[in-house]
Structure formats: C-alpha cells, structure tokens
Amino acid sequence: MPRVIVDCAMYRDGRRSEAPGDLSEALAQARAAGDAFLWIGMYEPTEEEFEHVSHEFGLHKLAVEDALTAHQRPKLEVYDDSLFVVLKPVMYDDAADTVSTGELMLFIGDSFVVTVRHGEGAALAAVRRRLEHEPEVLRHGPTAVLYAVSDAVVDHYIEVAAELQADLEELEAEVFAPNATDTKNTAGRIYGFKRQVLEFRRATSPLLQPMDRLAFGNVPFVHDHARPFFRDVADHLTKANEYVEGLDRLLSDALAAHLAQMGVRQNDDMRKISAWAAMAAVPTMVAGIYGMNFDHMPELREWWGYPVVVLLMVVLCLGLHRMFKRRGWL
C-alpha cells in the first residue's frame, strides 16, 4: 500500500493532522468529530491494492471497477454512500507539440475523499498544498476538495488551449506564406494538429454535463453553498470548450485553404507546362515539314530558304511567349 498511497491525512476544521494507520479507525474518528474528513490519494492501484480501501469506505463495485480500469469519459455518478467523479487532466508537450490526457477519479463521501490518479497529468500535490494554506476553504470538507481539483483541472484546460492557439498561428503563417513549398509536410502537420484538438475535446466536452449538475442540481455529498463556485468552474469549462471548437474550425479552414492553394499551384504549373509545350511544338512542326524527303518544295533550293525558315520559327516562338506572358501563363 505505501507504493500506491501518495498521501493520506485527516483534516480537522481545515487543519491537517496525521491520520491513524488503520483506515477504519481513521474514518470513525473523522465521522465522530463532525468537522473532520479523511483524504487519501492513490496512484494507479491494482485491484488487490485498492480492495482494502474500497472495503473500508464502502465504495460501489461499479465505481471501483471504473477507477481501476481507467480509460473512462468524464462523468459524475451518484451512489448510495458516495459520489464518483471522473476528470481528464490535459498535458501539453511544448517540445513535441502534442496533447496527452491522464485520468483522475474522486470518491466523495460524508467524511472522506479518495482520489485515484492514472497518468502524469493531475497535479494533486499542488492542489493539496494550496488548500492546506487556505483552511477557511478546506473547512468545508470534501466539497472543497472536489471544487479545488475541478477548478485546477479546468483552469489548466485554458492554459493548454492558449498554447495550442499559439501553435495554430504559426501553422497559419506557414500555410499562407507566399513561398511555401513543403506542401506535403504542411498537410501532415494540419492533420496531426486536428488529432491533438480531438484528444483535447474528448477531455473537455463530456465534462460539461457533470459540471452543470454540480452547479445547478441537487447532488448528494455536495453542499448547496458550493454551487456558485461550481458555476464558476462551469463558466471556465465553457470558455475552454469554445477555445477547442474555435481551434477545430480554424484548422478545418486552414486545411481547406491549403488544399485550394495546392490546386492553384497545380493549375499554374499546368499552364506553364502547356505554354512551353506549345512553343516547342511550333519549331518542331516547321522543322518536320521541311525535313520531308520531297524534291519539289517552295524555297527548298533557294539560298535564303534556310535562314527564312529559322527566322520564322524564332518569330513564332517569340510571339507565343509574348502572348502567354501577357495572359499570366509564364
């Protein structure tokens, strides 16, 4: 258990105190005190490692299965003895320009909070430290923990969206550059960017309904006076979703503009090729005619026949070149 339990503490009146080693005794003391609760943080526990905690706190087996399996959508489930919340923190790797997600599950009860983390995306240690420096907030019990964790996750969504926006501006400058040549790589980058935005959307969009329930509904184990705070989180989440939708639309527009530019460039190339082919066809035709093996041909035996024919080919090619130049084909 020490390997998977990252932190375990009891909080009385907003102040941290060490919890007894026995979870059953610690939970009994928290419930007897009335103003205390137990907060246990776990990292990727196995079924055997989590069994003791789930048994002591009476966690529902379906919620336990979801917490162990991971790969869940953000959601909120209400059970008889606890509230189960799934969040998906988002991480942004600036070096690789990639978005990845972790998973964070919270079990909220009358006198306890159990957090189960999968992946590296949830900075719960920072949230716990911040709450421990704000005892007036932590005094509100498990509801304060749920709010603080949700607020931290959603605020990080906006930070990641800002990073993606900066990358998108660089990509747009590349797409609309007048001398852009590496079109294959640009299309691949746009498509890869859209996959990153899709991964981001999978974390933010499903969370809207749970946040609305916490902000406007009557959810067990969540105090009514906390609703305004969850409404603030819901507002920030809406803002993050608007960022994501805007990024997706701009990427679609950038991809369409890039494909249109490729079509225009191909048309320009085809016109240039056609123009040069036409100019090459004229002297070829004249030379082909005068290269025939006939004895009786105009100007064939005149001394000025050769220079006149060459001059004719030059004049025709120059005329075609001037015409194509004026029409923008060259």
Tab-separated table of C-alpha atoms in Angstrom:
chain	number	residue	atom	x	y	z
A	1	MET	CA	0.000	0.000	0.000
A	2	PRO	CA	2.766	2.606	0.620
A	3	ARG	CA	3.659	2.417	-3.090
A	4	VAL	CA	0.213	3.432	-4.307
A	5	ILE	CA	-0.920	5.713	-1.446
A	6	VAL	CA	0.709	9.004	-2.341
A	7	ASP	CA	-0.678	10.909	0.637
A	8	CYS	CA	-3.087	10.224	3.479
A	9	ALA	CA	-4.166	12.804	6.031
A	10	MET	CA	-7.050	13.830	8.250
A	11	TYR	CA	-8.260	17.425	8.230
A	12	ARG	CA	-9.951	18.913	11.293
A	13	ASP	CA	-11.507	22.338	10.974
A	14	GLY	CA	-9.418	22.958	7.868
A	15	ARG	CA	-6.129	21.928	9.520
A	16	ARG	CA	-4.061	18.899	8.608
A	17	SER	CA	-3.372	16.191	11.158
A	18	GLU	CA	-1.862	12.770	10.679
A	19	ALA	CA	-4.414	10.019	10.275
A	20	PRO	CA	-4.253	6.761	12.238
A	21	GLY	CA	-2.687	3.879	10.388
A	22	ASP	CA	-5.912	1.901	10.397
A	23	LEU	CA	-8.335	3.293	7.818
A	24	SER	CA	-11.407	2.075	9.647
A	25	GLU	CA	-10.316	3.811	12.837
A	26	ALA	CA	-9.402	6.983	10.951
A	27	LEU	CA	-12.799	7.132	9.235
A	28	ALA	CA	-14.582	6.510	12.556
A	29	GLN	CA	-12.670	9.390	14.176
A	30	ALA	CA	-13.481	11.713	11.274
A	31	ARG	CA	-17.178	10.914	11.468
A	32	ALA	CA	-17.218	11.252	15.239
A	33	ALA	CA	-15.525	14.655	15.108
A	34	GLY	CA	-18.126	16.085	12.758
A	35	ASP	CA	-15.780	18.769	11.374
A	36	ALA	CA	-13.136	16.371	10.059
A	37	PHE	CA	-12.625	14.278	6.958
A	38	LEU	CA	-10.039	11.880	5.567
A	39	TRP	CA	-8.282	12.474	2.235
A	40	ILE	CA	-6.405	9.585	0.631
A	41	GLY	CA	-4.522	9.995	-2.653
A	42	MET	CA	-3.619	6.900	-4.681
A	43	TYR	CA	-1.654	6.406	-7.898
A	44	GLU	CA	-2.560	3.611	-10.331
A	45	PRO	CA	-3.522	0.977	-7.748
A	46	THR	CA	-4.100	-2.631	-8.701
A	47	GLU	CA	-7.264	-4.482	-7.761
A	48	GLU	CA	-5.608	-6.083	-4.743
A	49	GLU	CA	-4.102	-2.798	-3.577
A	50	PHE	CA	-7.409	-0.944	-3.869
A	51	GLU	CA	-9.546	-3.661	-2.331
A	52	HIS	CA	-8.775	-2.678	1.272
A	53	VAL	CA	-9.620	1.000	0.678
A	54	SER	CA	-12.821	0.230	-1.214
A	55	HIS	CA	-13.954	-2.164	1.513
A	56	GLU	CA	-13.273	0.258	4.381
A	57	PHE	CA	-15.073	3.163	2.682
A	58	GLY	CA	-17.900	1.102	1.213
A	59	LEU	CA	-17.257	2.177	-2.372
A	60	HIS	CA	-19.602	0.835	-5.033
A	61	LYS	CA	-18.114	-2.018	-7.051
A	62	LEU	CA	-19.015	-0.429	-10.404
A	63	ALA	CA	-17.215	2.774	-9.463
A	64	VAL	CA	-14.261	0.750	-8.188
A	65	GLU	CA	-14.105	-1.121	-11.484
A	66	ASP	CA	-14.080	2.164	-13.420
A	67	ALA	CA	-11.367	3.572	-11.176
A	68	LEU	CA	-9.147	0.544	-11.707
A	69	THR	CA	-9.784	0.102	-15.423
A	70	ALA	CA	-9.352	3.790	-16.317
A	71	HIS	CA	-9.991	4.917	-19.941
A	72	GLN	CA	-13.271	6.489	-18.789
A	73	ARG	CA	-15.117	9.511	-20.110
A	74	PRO	CA	-15.533	12.465	-17.733
A	75	LYS	CA	-18.689	11.801	-15.749
A	76	LEU	CA	-20.484	12.087	-12.435
A	77	GLU	CA	-22.159	9.082	-10.801
A	78	VAL	CA	-24.226	9.138	-7.593
A	79	TYR	CA	-24.249	6.024	-5.419
A	80	ASP	CA	-25.812	5.362	-2.033
A	81	ASP	CA	-22.713	6.036	0.067
A	82	SER	CA	-20.511	8.109	-2.209
A	83	LEU	CA	-20.198	10.350	-5.229
A	84	PHE	CA	-17.942	9.231	-8.092
A	85	VAL	CA	-16.418	11.863	-10.397
A	86	VAL	CA	-14.102	11.270	-13.355
A	87	LEU	CA	-11.920	14.071	-14.700
A	88	LYS	CA	-9.401	14.008	-17.547
A	89	PRO	CA	-6.473	16.380	-16.983
A	90	VAL	CA	-4.729	17.530	-20.150
A	91	MET	CA	-0.983	17.910	-20.630
A	92	TYR	CA	0.799	19.785	-23.420
A	93	ASP	CA	4.334	18.883	-24.517
A	94	ASP	CA	5.794	22.070	-25.957
A	95	ALA	CA	8.831	20.303	-27.435
A	96	ALA	CA	6.787	17.733	-29.360
A	97	ASP	CA	3.661	19.931	-29.828
A	98	THR	CA	1.444	17.096	-28.581
A	99	VAL	CA	-1.532	16.841	-26.247
A	100	SER	CA	-1.974	13.902	-23.896
A	101	THR	CA	-4.509	13.156	-21.196
A	102	GLY	CA	-4.451	11.480	-17.813
A	103	GLU	CA	-7.334	10.365	-15.626
A	104	LEU	CA	-8.404	11.395	-12.177
A	105	MET	CA	-11.163	9.715	-10.201
A	106	LEU	CA	-12.647	11.139	-6.989
A	107	PHE	CA	-14.795	9.296	-4.469
A	108	ILE	CA	-16.624	11.815	-2.294
A	109	GLY	CA	-18.371	10.644	0.885
A	110	ASP	CA	-19.741	12.157	4.071
A	111	SER	CA	-16.312	12.251	5.768
A	112	PHE	CA	-13.794	11.136	3.201
A	113	VAL	CA	-12.219	11.835	-0.178
A	114	VAL	CA	-10.381	9.166	-2.167
A	115	THR	CA	-8.529	10.261	-5.304
A	116	VAL	CA	-7.181	7.755	-7.809
A	117	ARG	CA	-4.788	9.064	-10.432
A	118	HIS	CA	-3.741	7.480	-13.736
A	119	GLY	CA	-1.043	9.074	-15.862
A	120	GLU	CA	1.013	12.159	-15.131
A	121	GLY	CA	-1.494	14.905	-15.807
A	122	ALA	CA	-3.027	15.642	-12.409
A	123	ALA	CA	-1.021	17.899	-10.109
A	124	LEU	CA	-2.905	16.913	-6.968
A	125	ALA	CA	0.056	17.613	-4.714
A	126	ALA	CA	-0.075	21.291	-5.693
A	127	VAL	CA	-3.838	21.402	-5.099
A	128	ARG	CA	-3.431	19.794	-1.672
A	129	ARG	CA	-0.695	22.250	-0.686
A	130	ARG	CA	-2.785	25.200	-1.808
A	131	LEU	CA	-5.796	24.005	0.148
A	132	GLU	CA	-3.699	23.416	3.245
A	133	HIS	CA	-2.713	27.088	3.084
A	134	GLU	CA	-6.400	28.056	2.862
A	135	PRO	CA	-8.014	26.454	5.937
A	136	GLU	CA	-11.115	28.621	5.538
A	137	VAL	CA	-11.768	26.796	2.252
A	138	LEU	CA	-10.694	23.355	3.440
A	139	ARG	CA	-13.018	23.738	6.423
A	140	HIS	CA	-15.933	22.985	4.083
A	141	GLY	CA	-14.836	19.363	3.847
A	142	PRO	CA	-14.878	17.022	0.841
A	143	THR	CA	-16.865	19.537	-1.209
A	144	ALA	CA	-13.908	21.931	-1.049
A	145	VAL	CA	-11.582	19.226	-2.344
A	146	LEU	CA	-13.891	18.414	-5.260
A	147	TYR	CA	-14.151	22.094	-6.160
A	148	ALA	CA	-10.406	22.763	-5.889
A	149	VAL	CA	-9.465	19.744	-8.002
A	150	SER	CA	-12.100	20.527	-10.660
A	151	ASP	CA	-11.060	24.170	-10.757
A	152	ALA	CA	-7.372	23.275	-11.185
A	153	VAL	CA	-8.101	20.810	-13.990
A	154	VAL	CA	-10.387	23.205	-15.892
A	155	ASP	CA	-8.054	26.184	-15.485
A	156	HIS	CA	-5.259	24.095	-16.991
A	157	TYR	CA	-7.537	23.427	-19.976
A	158	ILE	CA	-7.473	27.149	-20.767
A	159	GLU	CA	-3.675	27.260	-20.450
A	160	VAL	CA	-3.310	24.342	-22.861
A	161	ALA	CA	-5.782	25.973	-25.261
A	162	ALA	CA	-3.648	29.127	-25.264
A	163	GLU	CA	-0.563	27.048	-26.129
A	164	LEU	CA	-2.432	25.380	-28.974
A	165	GLN	CA	-3.614	28.775	-30.214
A	166	ALA	CA	-0.013	29.969	-30.442
A	167	ASP	CA	0.957	26.847	-32.398
A	168	LEU	CA	-2.010	27.341	-34.707
A	169	GLU	CA	-0.916	30.896	-35.513
A	170	GLU	CA	2.497	29.568	-36.527
A	171	LEU	CA	0.857	26.923	-38.692
A	172	GLU	CA	-1.403	29.504	-40.347
A	173	ALA	CA	1.631	31.661	-41.153
A	174	GLU	CA	3.228	28.630	-42.787
A	175	VAL	CA	0.091	27.771	-44.778
A	176	PHE	CA	-0.361	31.307	-46.132
A	177	ALA	CA	3.325	32.021	-46.730
A	178	PRO	CA	3.780	33.230	-50.349
A	179	ASN	CA	6.804	30.993	-50.952
A	180	ALA	CA	5.550	27.865	-49.178
A	181	THR	CA	6.944	24.795	-50.902
A	182	ASP	CA	6.795	21.843	-48.468
A	183	THR	CA	3.104	21.237	-49.023
A	184	LYS	CA	3.160	17.560	-48.060
A	185	ASN	CA	4.609	18.271	-44.620
A	186	THR	CA	2.146	21.133	-44.063
A	187	ALA	CA	-0.862	18.920	-44.738
A	188	GLY	CA	0.533	16.300	-42.361
A	189	ARG	CA	1.021	18.894	-39.640
A	190	ILE	CA	-2.535	20.172	-40.025
A	191	TYR	CA	-3.926	16.654	-39.787
A	192	GLY	CA	-1.770	15.883	-36.758
A	193	PHE	CA	-2.923	19.130	-35.133
A	194	LYS	CA	-6.544	18.149	-35.665
A	195	ARG	CA	-5.876	14.862	-33.856
A	196	GLN	CA	-4.444	16.792	-30.904
A	197	VAL	CA	-7.531	19.010	-30.791
A	198	LEU	CA	-9.750	15.921	-30.941
A	199	GLU	CA	-7.898	14.452	-27.955
A	200	PHE	CA	-8.417	17.738	-26.133
A	201	ARG	CA	-12.135	17.766	-26.968
A	202	ARG	CA	-12.584	14.261	-25.564
A	203	ALA	CA	-11.494	15.642	-22.200
A	204	THR	CA	-13.490	18.883	-22.149
A	205	SER	CA	-16.810	18.268	-23.890
A	206	PRO	CA	-18.161	15.367	-21.768
A	207	LEU	CA	-17.364	17.294	-18.586
A	208	LEU	CA	-19.983	19.969	-19.291
A	209	GLN	CA	-22.915	17.900	-18.045
A	210	PRO	CA	-21.288	16.877	-14.714
A	211	MET	CA	-20.289	20.477	-14.025
A	212	ASP	CA	-23.809	21.673	-14.781
A	213	ARG	CA	-25.194	19.104	-12.336
A	214	LEU	CA	-22.803	20.296	-9.642
A	215	ALA	CA	-23.584	23.945	-10.392
A	216	PHE	CA	-27.370	23.794	-10.754
A	217	GLY	CA	-28.563	20.411	-9.472
A	218	ASN	CA	-29.042	18.854	-6.076
A	219	VAL	CA	-26.115	16.445	-5.781
A	220	PRO	CA	-25.592	14.393	-2.613
A	221	PHE	CA	-22.409	14.994	-0.584
A	222	VAL	CA	-22.060	18.459	-2.149
A	223	HIS	CA	-23.127	21.457	-0.071
A	224	ASP	CA	-25.644	23.858	-1.584
A	225	HIS	CA	-23.466	26.858	-0.760
A	226	ALA	CA	-20.793	25.449	-3.103
A	227	ARG	CA	-22.984	25.817	-6.188
A	228	PRO	CA	-21.760	29.348	-7.077
A	229	PHE	CA	-18.181	28.052	-7.050
A	230	PHE	CA	-19.057	25.165	-9.351
A	231	ARG	CA	-20.885	27.631	-11.603
A	232	ASP	CA	-17.596	29.492	-11.915
A	233	VAL	CA	-15.849	26.251	-12.876
A	234	ALA	CA	-18.615	25.544	-15.399
A	235	ASP	CA	-18.117	29.011	-16.922
A	236	HIS	CA	-14.395	28.381	-17.311
A	237	LEU	CA	-15.136	24.991	-18.843
A	238	THR	CA	-17.496	26.593	-21.354
A	239	LYS	CA	-14.741	29.024	-22.264
A	240	ALA	CA	-12.297	26.135	-22.748
A	241	ASN	CA	-14.796	24.307	-24.976
A	242	GLU	CA	-15.269	27.444	-27.060
A	243	TYR	CA	-11.485	27.598	-27.482
A	244	VAL	CA	-11.444	23.967	-28.631
A	245	GLU	CA	-14.305	24.432	-31.088
A	246	GLY	CA	-12.657	27.563	-32.469
A	247	LEU	CA	-9.363	25.722	-32.930
A	248	ASP	CA	-11.108	22.901	-34.759
A	249	ARG	CA	-12.925	25.292	-37.107
A	250	LEU	CA	-9.746	27.248	-37.852
A	251	LEU	CA	-7.864	24.034	-38.577
A	252	SER	CA	-10.578	22.918	-40.980
A	253	ASP	CA	-10.411	26.308	-42.717
A	254	ALA	CA	-6.605	26.159	-42.849
A	255	LEU	CA	-6.730	22.675	-44.364
A	256	ALA	CA	-9.284	23.806	-46.972
A	257	ALA	CA	-7.174	26.877	-47.802
A	258	HIS	CA	-4.056	24.728	-48.078
A	259	LEU	CA	-5.761	22.311	-50.484
A	260	ALA	CA	-7.088	25.231	-52.515
A	261	GLN	CA	-3.591	26.702	-52.716
A	262	MET	CA	-2.255	23.346	-53.879
A	263	GLY	CA	-4.908	23.295	-56.620
A	264	VAL	CA	-3.992	26.829	-57.714
A	265	ARG	CA	-0.297	25.944	-57.801
A	266	GLN	CA	-1.017	22.840	-59.842
A	267	ASN	CA	-3.072	24.893	-62.302
A	268	ASP	CA	-0.225	27.396	-62.592
A	269	ASP	CA	2.243	24.602	-63.222
A	270	MET	CA	-0.005	23.031	-65.852
A	271	ARG	CA	-0.388	26.365	-67.661
A	272	LYS	CA	3.378	26.873	-67.685
A	273	ILE	CA	3.951	23.369	-68.974
A	274	SER	CA	1.297	23.842	-71.660
A	275	ALA	CA	2.801	27.178	-72.720
A	276	TRP	CA	6.320	25.761	-73.066
A	277	ALA	CA	4.942	22.701	-74.861
A	278	ALA	CA	3.121	24.977	-77.361
A	279	MET	CA	6.298	26.979	-78.015
A	280	ALA	CA	8.246	23.751	-78.514
A	281	ALA	CA	5.586	22.355	-80.882
A	282	VAL	CA	5.835	25.247	-83.397
A	283	PRO	CA	9.509	24.796	-84.413
A	284	THR	CA	9.033	21.060	-84.276
A	285	MET	CA	6.176	21.311	-86.777
A	286	VAL	CA	8.064	23.634	-89.151
A	287	ALA	CA	11.236	21.545	-88.959
A	288	GLY	CA	9.168	18.404	-89.515
A	289	ILE	CA	7.640	19.813	-92.705
A	290	TYR	CA	10.970	20.916	-94.160
A	291	GLY	CA	12.559	17.682	-93.130
A	292	MET	CA	10.411	15.683	-95.554
A	293	ASN	CA	12.179	13.993	-98.465
A	294	PHE	CA	10.496	15.827	-101.376
A	295	ASP	CA	12.251	17.368	-104.335
A	296	HIS	CA	9.654	19.976	-105.210
A	297	MET	CA	9.109	22.206	-102.167
A	298	PRO	CA	8.882	26.005	-102.025
A	299	GLU	CA	12.173	27.677	-101.212
A	300	LEU	CA	13.868	24.291	-100.888
A	301	ARG	CA	16.695	25.099	-103.320
A	302	GLU	CA	16.894	28.840	-102.674
A	303	TRP	CA	19.954	30.149	-100.793
A	304	TRP	CA	17.735	32.186	-98.452
A	305	GLY	CA	15.371	29.276	-97.628
A	306	TYR	CA	17.239	28.084	-94.520
A	307	PRO	CA	17.583	31.467	-92.766
A	308	VAL	CA	13.978	32.359	-93.574
A	309	VAL	CA	12.685	29.128	-92.046
A	310	VAL	CA	14.820	29.598	-88.902
A	311	LEU	CA	13.665	33.220	-88.629
A	312	LEU	CA	10.062	32.074	-88.998
A	313	MET	CA	10.428	29.609	-86.114
A	314	VAL	CA	12.047	32.285	-83.901
A	315	VAL	CA	9.309	34.824	-84.658
A	316	LEU	CA	6.530	32.319	-83.972
A	317	CYS	CA	8.125	31.242	-80.647
A	318	LEU	CA	8.627	34.858	-79.561
A	319	GLY	CA	5.037	35.660	-80.474
A	320	LEU	CA	3.721	32.729	-78.442
A	321	HIS	CA	5.956	33.658	-75.499
A	322	ARG	CA	4.671	37.237	-75.509
A	323	MET	CA	1.049	36.075	-75.705
A	324	PHE	CA	1.428	33.598	-72.809
A	325	LYS	CA	3.286	36.216	-70.777
A	326	ARG	CA	0.503	38.751	-71.186
A	327	ARG	CA	-2.082	36.159	-70.120
A	328	GLY	CA	-0.102	35.238	-66.998
A	329	TRP	CA	0.774	31.719	-68.058
A	330	LEU	CA	4.505	32.370	-67.787
